Amino acid sequence: QKEVEQNSGPLSVPEGAIASLNCTYSDRVSQSFFWYRQYSGKSPELIMSIYSNGDKEDGRFTAQLNKASQYVSLLIRDSQPSDSATYLCAVKRRNSGYALNFGKGTSLLVTP
Amino acid sequence: GAVVSQHPSWVICKSGTSVKIECRSLDFQATTMFWYRQFPKQSLMLMATSNEGSKATYEQGVEKDKFLINHASLTLSTLTVTSAHPEDSSFYICSASGTSAFEQYFGPGTRLTVT
């Protein structure tokens, strides 16, 4: 079982719709979770971090965490073509300082 | 805040030569820096973790004698690819932590092509 799993996509949504990206992780004691956005040919950019069960909102982005079910999701409201990118889910490694385990990413395509 | 720079942004070198890539945290002190490699259409692969003033911790399968990492200060880490070969051609990205809450901030990456 991979440590962090994401559907590779592509996930295609029309402009203005809500994009829902999901991630599951295997280590049930994980405490820190992150979403990064990566445009083609560029490095990842931190979107959000979440540490507690429930929802965390930042502008058009909402991260949701359910530790009992070991999943974390990212909702993008009012999706724009500029949101088209690969979204990486990352989970802090246990007993490893600041190191993160990354999923393979979900490709999102927002169509005009 | 939390800006990380990398230099060079791209480099082409001949097989057998060495290449040094610099990673700097510009507006914070990075207690830990990370080096990743990413091949086309694949995810990030962590190569090593470095803490200022101590030896880097390499991931399994990464040759420490080939990928030399130095973290001499709280704002600078370097990765040297020694005796580069075409299979080392990749996108190398550094990241840094030190602000708070385990967040990592990535540099813009260095695209290495070995001919």
PDB file of C-alpha atoms in Angstrom:
ATOM      1  CA  GLN A   1       0.000   0.000   0.000  1.00  0.00           C
ATOM      2  CA  LYS A   2       1.392   3.335  -1.007  1.00  0.00           C
ATOM      3  CA  GLU A   3       1.779   5.828   1.814  1.00  0.00           C
ATOM      4  CA  VAL A   4      -0.122   8.623   0.081  1.00  0.00           C
ATOM      5  CA  GLU A   5      -2.529   7.828  -2.724  1.00  0.00           C
ATOM      6  CA  GLN A   6      -4.274  10.064  -5.186  1.00  0.00           C
ATOM      7  CA  ASN A   7      -6.155   9.437  -8.394  1.00  0.00           C
ATOM      8  CA  SER A   8      -3.947  10.594 -11.230  1.00  0.00           C
ATOM      9  CA  GLY A   9      -6.859  11.963 -13.222  1.00  0.00           C
ATOM     10  CA  PRO A  10      -7.218  13.944 -15.270  1.00  0.00           C
ATOM     11  CA  LEU A  11     -10.171  15.447 -13.486  1.00  0.00           C
ATOM     12  CA  SER A  12     -12.051  17.706 -15.838  1.00  0.00           C
ATOM     13  CA  VAL A  13     -14.504  20.303 -14.549  1.00  0.00           C
ATOM     14  CA  PRO A  14     -16.186  23.233 -16.287  1.00  0.00           C
ATOM     15  CA  GLU A  15     -15.274  26.767 -15.355  1.00  0.00           C
ATOM     16  CA  GLY A  16     -17.213  27.944 -12.308  1.00  0.00           C
ATOM     17  CA  ALA A  17     -17.805  24.453 -10.947  1.00  0.00           C
ATOM     18  CA  ILE A  18     -16.428  22.916  -7.757  1.00  0.00           C
ATOM     19  CA  ALA A  19     -13.395  20.686  -8.185  1.00  0.00           C
ATOM     20  CA  SER A  20     -12.986  17.966  -5.572  1.00  0.00           C
ATOM     21  CA  LEU A  21      -9.589  16.348  -5.109  1.00  0.00           C
ATOM     22  CA  ASN A  22      -9.085  13.404  -2.777  1.00  0.00           C
ATOM     23  CA  CYS A  23      -6.158  11.811  -1.018  1.00  0.00           C
ATOM     24  CA  THR A  24      -5.799   8.840   1.315  1.00  0.00           C
ATOM     25  CA  TYR A  25      -2.867   8.000   3.545  1.00  0.00           C
ATOM     26  CA  SER A  26      -1.745   4.829   5.245  1.00  0.00           C
ATOM     27  CA  ASP A  27      -0.145   5.966   8.521  1.00  0.00           C
ATOM     28  CA  ARG A  28      -3.023   6.471  10.922  1.00  0.00           C
ATOM     29  CA  VAL A  29      -0.931   8.517  13.345  1.00  0.00           C
ATOM     30  CA  SER A  30      -0.124  11.191  10.750  1.00  0.00           C
ATOM     31  CA  GLN A  31      -0.838  14.673  12.054  1.00  0.00           C
ATOM     32  CA  SER A  32       0.127  17.171   9.370  1.00  0.00           C
ATOM     33  CA  PHE A  33      -1.237  17.395   5.844  1.00  0.00           C
ATOM     34  CA  PHE A  34      -0.550  19.701   2.931  1.00  0.00           C
ATOM     35  CA  TRP A  35      -1.847  20.497  -0.518  1.00  0.00           C
ATOM     36  CA  TYR A  36       0.515  21.770  -3.190  1.00  0.00           C
ATOM     37  CA  ARG A  37      -0.211  22.960  -6.709  1.00  0.00           C
ATOM     38  CA  GLN A  38       2.281  22.303  -9.492  1.00  0.00           C
ATOM     39  CA  TYR A  39       2.009  23.823 -12.933  1.00  0.00           C
ATOM     40  CA  SER A  40       3.672  21.974 -15.767  1.00  0.00           C
ATOM     41  CA  GLY A  41       7.413  22.578 -15.758  1.00  0.00           C
ATOM     42  CA  LYS A  42       7.296  24.480 -12.465  1.00  0.00           C
ATOM     43  CA  SER A  43       7.976  23.594  -8.844  1.00  0.00           C
ATOM     44  CA  PRO A  44       5.213  22.948  -6.291  1.00  0.00           C
ATOM     45  CA  GLU A  45       3.527  25.819  -4.540  1.00  0.00           C
ATOM     46  CA  LEU A  46       1.974  25.414  -1.082  1.00  0.00           C
ATOM     47  CA  ILE A  47      -1.779  26.014  -1.111  1.00  0.00           C
ATOM     48  CA  MET A  48      -2.886  24.902   2.326  1.00  0.00           C
ATOM     49  CA  SER A  49      -1.949  22.985   5.402  1.00  0.00           C
ATOM     50  CA  ILE A  50      -4.394  21.247   7.734  1.00  0.00           C
ATOM     51  CA  TYR A  51      -3.795  19.579  11.063  1.00  0.00           C
ATOM     52  CA  SER A  52      -7.205  19.113  12.706  1.00  0.00           C
ATOM     53  CA  ASN A  53     -10.281  17.170  11.696  1.00  0.00           C
ATOM     54  CA  GLY A  54     -12.846  19.195   9.843  1.00  0.00           C
ATOM     55  CA  ASP A  55     -12.705  21.941   7.256  1.00  0.00           C
ATOM     56  CA  LYS A  56     -10.247  24.749   6.730  1.00  0.00           C
ATOM     57  CA  GLU A  57     -11.118  27.480   4.272  1.00  0.00           C
ATOM     58  CA  ASP A  58      -8.833  29.924   2.487  1.00  0.00           C
ATOM     59  CA  GLY A  59     -10.457  31.924  -0.261  1.00  0.00           C
ATOM     60  CA  ARG A  60     -11.761  29.560  -2.928  1.00  0.00           C
ATOM     61  CA  PHE A  61      -9.960  26.605  -1.374  1.00  0.00           C
ATOM     62  CA  THR A  62     -11.261  24.345   1.378  1.00  0.00           C
ATOM     63  CA  ALA A  63      -9.238  21.504   2.832  1.00  0.00           C
ATOM     64  CA  GLN A  64     -11.079  18.731   4.627  1.00  0.00           C
ATOM     65  CA  LEU A  65      -9.493  16.246   6.977  1.00  0.00           C
ATOM     66  CA  ASN A  66     -10.946  13.037   8.392  1.00  0.00           C
ATOM     67  CA  LYS A  67      -8.328  11.232  10.446  1.00  0.00           C
ATOM     68  CA  ALA A  68     -10.633   8.330  11.322  1.00  0.00           C
ATOM     69  CA  SER A  69     -11.056   7.530   7.644  1.00  0.00           C
ATOM     70  CA  GLN A  70      -7.518   8.596   6.788  1.00  0.00           C
ATOM     71  CA  TYR A  71      -8.417  10.907   3.981  1.00  0.00           C
ATOM     72  CA  VAL A  72      -7.867  14.514   3.160  1.00  0.00           C
ATOM     73  CA  SER A  73      -9.511  16.423   0.365  1.00  0.00           C
ATOM     74  CA  LEU A  74      -9.270  19.771  -1.368  1.00  0.00           C
ATOM     75  CA  LEU A  75     -12.259  21.602  -2.765  1.00  0.00           C
ATOM     76  CA  ILE A  76     -11.798  24.415  -5.245  1.00  0.00           C
ATOM     77  CA  ARG A  77     -14.880  26.589  -5.629  1.00  0.00           C
ATOM     78  CA  ASP A  78     -15.594  28.653  -8.731  1.00  0.00           C
ATOM     79  CA  SER A  79     -12.870  26.819 -10.642  1.00  0.00           C
ATOM     80  CA  GLN A  80     -10.953  28.878 -13.166  1.00  0.00           C
ATOM     81  CA  PRO A  81      -8.900  27.771 -16.173  1.00  0.00           C
ATOM     82  CA  SER A  82      -5.859  29.080 -14.279  1.00  0.00           C
ATOM     83  CA  ASP A  83      -6.486  26.384 -11.658  1.00  0.00           C
ATOM     84  CA  SER A  84      -5.550  23.755 -14.240  1.00  0.00           C
ATOM     85  CA  ALA A  85      -2.508  22.072 -12.734  1.00  0.00           C
ATOM     86  CA  THR A  86      -1.410  18.988 -10.847  1.00  0.00           C
ATOM     87  CA  TYR A  87      -2.386  18.973  -7.187  1.00  0.00           C
ATOM     88  CA  LEU A  88      -0.088  17.128  -4.807  1.00  0.00           C
ATOM     89  CA  CYS A  89      -1.178  15.812  -1.435  1.00  0.00           C
ATOM     90  CA  ALA A  90       1.587  15.559   1.168  1.00  0.00           C
ATOM     91  CA  VAL A  91       1.684  14.004   4.624  1.00  0.00           C
ATOM     92  CA  LYS A  92       4.351  14.597   7.220  1.00  0.00           C
ATOM     93  CA  ARG A  93       6.415  11.512   7.870  1.00  0.00           C
ATOM     94  CA  ARG A  94       6.398  10.044  11.318  1.00  0.00           C
ATOM     95  CA  ASN A  95       9.572  10.614  13.349  1.00  0.00           C
ATOM     96  CA  SER A  96      11.301  12.293  10.451  1.00  0.00           C
ATOM     97  CA  GLY A  97      11.530  15.959  11.295  1.00  0.00           C
ATOM     98  CA  TYR A  98      10.013  17.963   8.510  1.00  0.00           C
ATOM     99  CA  ALA A  99      10.105  15.308   5.754  1.00  0.00           C
ATOM    100  CA  LEU A 100       6.928  14.785   3.758  1.00  0.00           C
ATOM    101  CA  ASN A 101       5.539  11.895   1.753  1.00  0.00           C
ATOM    102  CA  PHE A 102       3.969  13.077  -1.496  1.00  0.00           C
ATOM    103  CA  GLY A 103       1.255  11.485  -3.537  1.00  0.00           C
ATOM    104  CA  LYS A 104       1.686  11.252  -7.291  1.00  0.00           C
ATOM    105  CA  GLY A 105      -0.739  14.088  -7.807  1.00  0.00           C
ATOM    106  CA  THR A 106      -4.078  14.608  -9.496  1.00  0.00           C
ATOM    107  CA  SER A 107      -4.177  16.467 -12.779  1.00  0.00           C
ATOM    108  CA  LEU A 108      -7.004  19.007 -12.880  1.00  0.00           C
ATOM    109  CA  LEU A 109      -8.288  20.527 -16.097  1.00  0.00           C
ATOM    110  CA  VAL A 110     -10.760  23.395 -15.898  1.00  0.00           C
ATOM    111  CA  THR A 111     -12.452  23.935 -19.224  1.00  0.00           C
ATOM    112  CA  PRO A 112     -13.784  27.360 -20.263  1.00  0.00           C
TER     113      PRO A 112
ATOM    114  CA  GLY B   1       7.472  35.620   2.975  1.00  0.00           C
ATOM    115  CA  ALA B   2       9.013  32.125   2.771  1.00  0.00           C
ATOM    116  CA  VAL B   3      10.856  32.634  -0.503  1.00  0.00           C
ATOM    117  CA  VAL B   4      13.332  30.037  -1.703  1.00  0.00           C
ATOM    118  CA  SER B   5      15.637  30.596  -4.643  1.00  0.00           C
ATOM    119  CA  GLN B   6      17.658  28.166  -6.717  1.00  0.00           C
ATOM    120  CA  HIS B   7      20.549  28.696  -9.052  1.00  0.00           C
ATOM    121  CA  PRO B   8      20.991  27.948 -11.844  1.00  0.00           C
ATOM    122  CA  SER B   9      17.479  27.527 -13.236  1.00  0.00           C
ATOM    123  CA  TRP B  10      18.803  25.308 -15.995  1.00  0.00           C
ATOM    124  CA  VAL B  11      22.146  23.794 -16.881  1.00  0.00           C
ATOM    125  CA  ILE B  12      23.539  21.658 -19.657  1.00  0.00           C
ATOM    126  CA  CYS B  13      26.725  19.734 -19.011  1.00  0.00           C
ATOM    127  CA  LYS B  14      28.773  17.020 -20.633  1.00  0.00           C
ATOM    128  CA  SER B  15      28.789  13.473 -19.337  1.00  0.00           C
ATOM    129  CA  GLY B  16      31.436  12.961 -16.657  1.00  0.00           C
ATOM    130  CA  THR B  17      31.478  16.523 -15.373  1.00  0.00           C
ATOM    131  CA  SER B  18      30.109  17.787 -12.055  1.00  0.00           C
ATOM    132  CA  VAL B  19      27.365  20.313 -11.520  1.00  0.00           C
ATOM    133  CA  LYS B  20      26.598  22.341  -8.406  1.00  0.00           C
ATOM    134  CA  ILE B  21      23.109  23.624  -7.639  1.00  0.00           C
ATOM    135  CA  GLU B  22      22.494  26.226  -4.936  1.00  0.00           C
ATOM    136  CA  CYS B  23      19.377  26.601  -2.820  1.00  0.00           C
ATOM    137  CA  ARG B  24      18.815  29.673  -0.672  1.00  0.00           C
ATOM    138  CA  SER B  25      16.098  30.698   1.737  1.00  0.00           C
ATOM    139  CA  LEU B  26      15.793  34.441   1.207  1.00  0.00           C
ATOM    140  CA  ASP B  27      13.621  35.673   4.046  1.00  0.00           C
ATOM    141  CA  PHE B  28      13.784  33.016   6.726  1.00  0.00           C
ATOM    142  CA  GLN B  29      16.268  30.722   8.366  1.00  0.00           C
ATOM    143  CA  ALA B  30      15.873  27.189   7.090  1.00  0.00           C
ATOM    144  CA  THR B  31      16.645  24.660   9.767  1.00  0.00           C
ATOM    145  CA  THR B  32      16.037  21.886   7.275  1.00  0.00           C
ATOM    146  CA  MET B  33      16.383  21.747   3.507  1.00  0.00           C
ATOM    147  CA  PHE B  34      15.303  18.995   1.173  1.00  0.00           C
ATOM    148  CA  TRP B  35      16.399  17.953  -2.283  1.00  0.00           C
ATOM    149  CA  TYR B  36      13.958  16.329  -4.697  1.00  0.00           C
ATOM    150  CA  ARG B  37      14.209  14.975  -8.192  1.00  0.00           C
ATOM    151  CA  GLN B  38      11.318  14.811 -10.611  1.00  0.00           C
ATOM    152  CA  PHE B  39      11.310  12.967 -13.919  1.00  0.00           C
ATOM    153  CA  PRO B  40       8.765  13.927 -16.600  1.00  0.00           C
ATOM    154  CA  LYS B  41       5.182  13.103 -15.657  1.00  0.00           C
ATOM    155  CA  GLN B  42       6.279  11.564 -12.363  1.00  0.00           C
ATOM    156  CA  SER B  43       5.924  12.728  -8.805  1.00  0.00           C
ATOM    157  CA  LEU B  44       8.538  14.249  -6.584  1.00  0.00           C
ATOM    158  CA  MET B  45      11.152  11.869  -5.276  1.00  0.00           C
ATOM    159  CA  LEU B  46      12.898  12.913  -2.091  1.00  0.00           C
ATOM    160  CA  MET B  47      16.624  12.439  -2.436  1.00  0.00           C
ATOM    161  CA  ALA B  48      17.928  13.715   0.890  1.00  0.00           C
ATOM    162  CA  THR B  49      17.252  15.836   3.923  1.00  0.00           C
ATOM    163  CA  SER B  50      19.862  18.201   5.271  1.00  0.00           C
ATOM    164  CA  ASN B  51      20.101  20.100   8.505  1.00  0.00           C
ATOM    165  CA  GLU B  52      22.433  23.026   8.924  1.00  0.00           C
ATOM    166  CA  GLY B  53      25.840  21.953  10.167  1.00  0.00           C
ATOM    167  CA  SER B  54      25.248  18.202   9.969  1.00  0.00           C
ATOM    168  CA  LYS B  55      25.505  15.466   7.389  1.00  0.00           C
ATOM    169  CA  ALA B  56      22.622  14.937   5.038  1.00  0.00           C
ATOM    170  CA  THR B  57      20.305  11.972   5.399  1.00  0.00           C
ATOM    171  CA  TYR B  58      19.887  10.215   2.083  1.00  0.00           C
ATOM    172  CA  GLU B  59      16.869   8.229   0.976  1.00  0.00           C
ATOM    173  CA  GLN B  60      17.283   4.574   0.199  1.00  0.00           C
ATOM    174  CA  GLY B  61      18.748   4.046  -3.239  1.00  0.00           C
ATOM    175  CA  VAL B  62      20.280   7.525  -3.540  1.00  0.00           C
ATOM    176  CA  GLU B  63      24.061   7.421  -3.864  1.00  0.00           C
ATOM    177  CA  LYS B  64      25.551   9.781  -1.321  1.00  0.00           C
ATOM    178  CA  ASP B  65      28.913   9.849  -3.097  1.00  0.00           C
ATOM    179  CA  LYS B  66      27.272  10.887  -6.335  1.00  0.00           C
ATOM    180  CA  PHE B  67      24.914  13.497  -4.929  1.00  0.00           C
ATOM    181  CA  LEU B  68      26.917  15.579  -2.490  1.00  0.00           C
ATOM    182  CA  ILE B  69      24.908  17.844  -0.232  1.00  0.00           C
ATOM    183  CA  ASN B  70      26.287  20.631   1.894  1.00  0.00           C
ATOM    184  CA  HIS B  71      24.192  22.740   4.248  1.00  0.00           C
ATOM    185  CA  ALA B  72      26.746  25.230   5.468  1.00  0.00           C
ATOM    186  CA  SER B  73      24.422  27.878   6.818  1.00  0.00           C
ATOM    187  CA  LEU B  74      20.799  28.433   7.762  1.00  0.00           C
ATOM    188  CA  THR B  75      20.138  29.985   4.372  1.00  0.00           C
ATOM    189  CA  LEU B  76      22.192  27.948   1.927  1.00  0.00           C
ATOM    190  CA  SER B  77      22.329  24.345   0.824  1.00  0.00           C
ATOM    191  CA  THR B  78      24.122  22.989  -2.227  1.00  0.00           C
ATOM    192  CA  LEU B  79      23.689  19.814  -4.247  1.00  0.00           C
ATOM    193  CA  THR B  80      26.600  18.664  -6.374  1.00  0.00           C
ATOM    194  CA  VAL B  81      25.946  16.001  -8.972  1.00  0.00           C
ATOM    195  CA  THR B  82      29.318  14.382  -9.495  1.00  0.00           C
ATOM    196  CA  SER B  83      30.347  12.592 -12.694  1.00  0.00           C
ATOM    197  CA  ALA B  84      26.972  13.288 -14.225  1.00  0.00           C
ATOM    198  CA  HIS B  85      25.514  10.909 -16.791  1.00  0.00           C
ATOM    199  CA  PRO B  86      22.565  11.299 -19.157  1.00  0.00           C
ATOM    200  CA  GLU B  87      20.335   9.317 -16.778  1.00  0.00           C
ATOM    201  CA  ASP B  88      20.885  12.068 -14.185  1.00  0.00           C
ATOM    202  CA  SER B  89      19.045  14.496 -16.455  1.00  0.00           C
ATOM    203  CA  SER B  90      16.057  15.610 -14.446  1.00  0.00           C
ATOM    204  CA  PHE B  91      14.317  18.473 -12.677  1.00  0.00           C
ATOM    205  CA  TYR B  92      15.993  19.042  -9.310  1.00  0.00           C
ATOM    206  CA  ILE B  93      13.997  20.982  -6.741  1.00  0.00           C
ATOM    207  CA  CYS B  94      14.958  22.075  -3.261  1.00  0.00           C
ATOM    208  CA  SER B  95      12.634  23.009  -0.444  1.00  0.00           C
ATOM    209  CA  ALA B  96      13.136  24.525   2.952  1.00  0.00           C
ATOM    210  CA  SER B  97      11.437  24.390   6.320  1.00  0.00           C
ATOM    211  CA  GLY B  98      11.939  26.522   9.358  1.00  0.00           C
ATOM    212  CA  THR B  99       9.084  28.913   9.568  1.00  0.00           C
ATOM    213  CA  SER B 100       6.582  26.830  11.490  1.00  0.00           C
ATOM    214  CA  ALA B 101       4.260  23.872  11.439  1.00  0.00           C
ATOM    215  CA  PHE B 102       6.325  21.667   9.139  1.00  0.00           C
ATOM    216  CA  GLU B 103       5.482  23.606   6.005  1.00  0.00           C
ATOM    217  CA  GLN B 104       7.941  23.251   3.162  1.00  0.00           C
ATOM    218  CA  TYR B 105       8.534  25.972   0.610  1.00  0.00           C
ATOM    219  CA  PHE B 106       9.946  25.033  -2.734  1.00  0.00           C
ATOM    220  CA  GLY B 107      12.530  26.724  -4.881  1.00  0.00           C
ATOM    221  CA  PRO B 108      11.793  27.187  -8.588  1.00  0.00           C
ATOM    222  CA  GLY B 109      13.826  24.127  -9.570  1.00  0.00           C
ATOM    223  CA  THR B 110      16.866  23.433 -11.734  1.00  0.00           C
ATOM    224  CA  ARG B 111      16.543  21.577 -14.986  1.00  0.00           C
ATOM    225  CA  LEU B 112      19.683  19.528 -15.601  1.00  0.00           C
ATOM    226  CA  THR B 113      20.484  18.079 -19.001  1.00  0.00           C
ATOM    227  CA  VAL B 114      23.533  15.857 -19.335  1.00  0.00           C
ATOM    228  CA  THR B 115      24.721  15.290 -22.882  1.00  0.00           C
TER     229      THR B 115
END
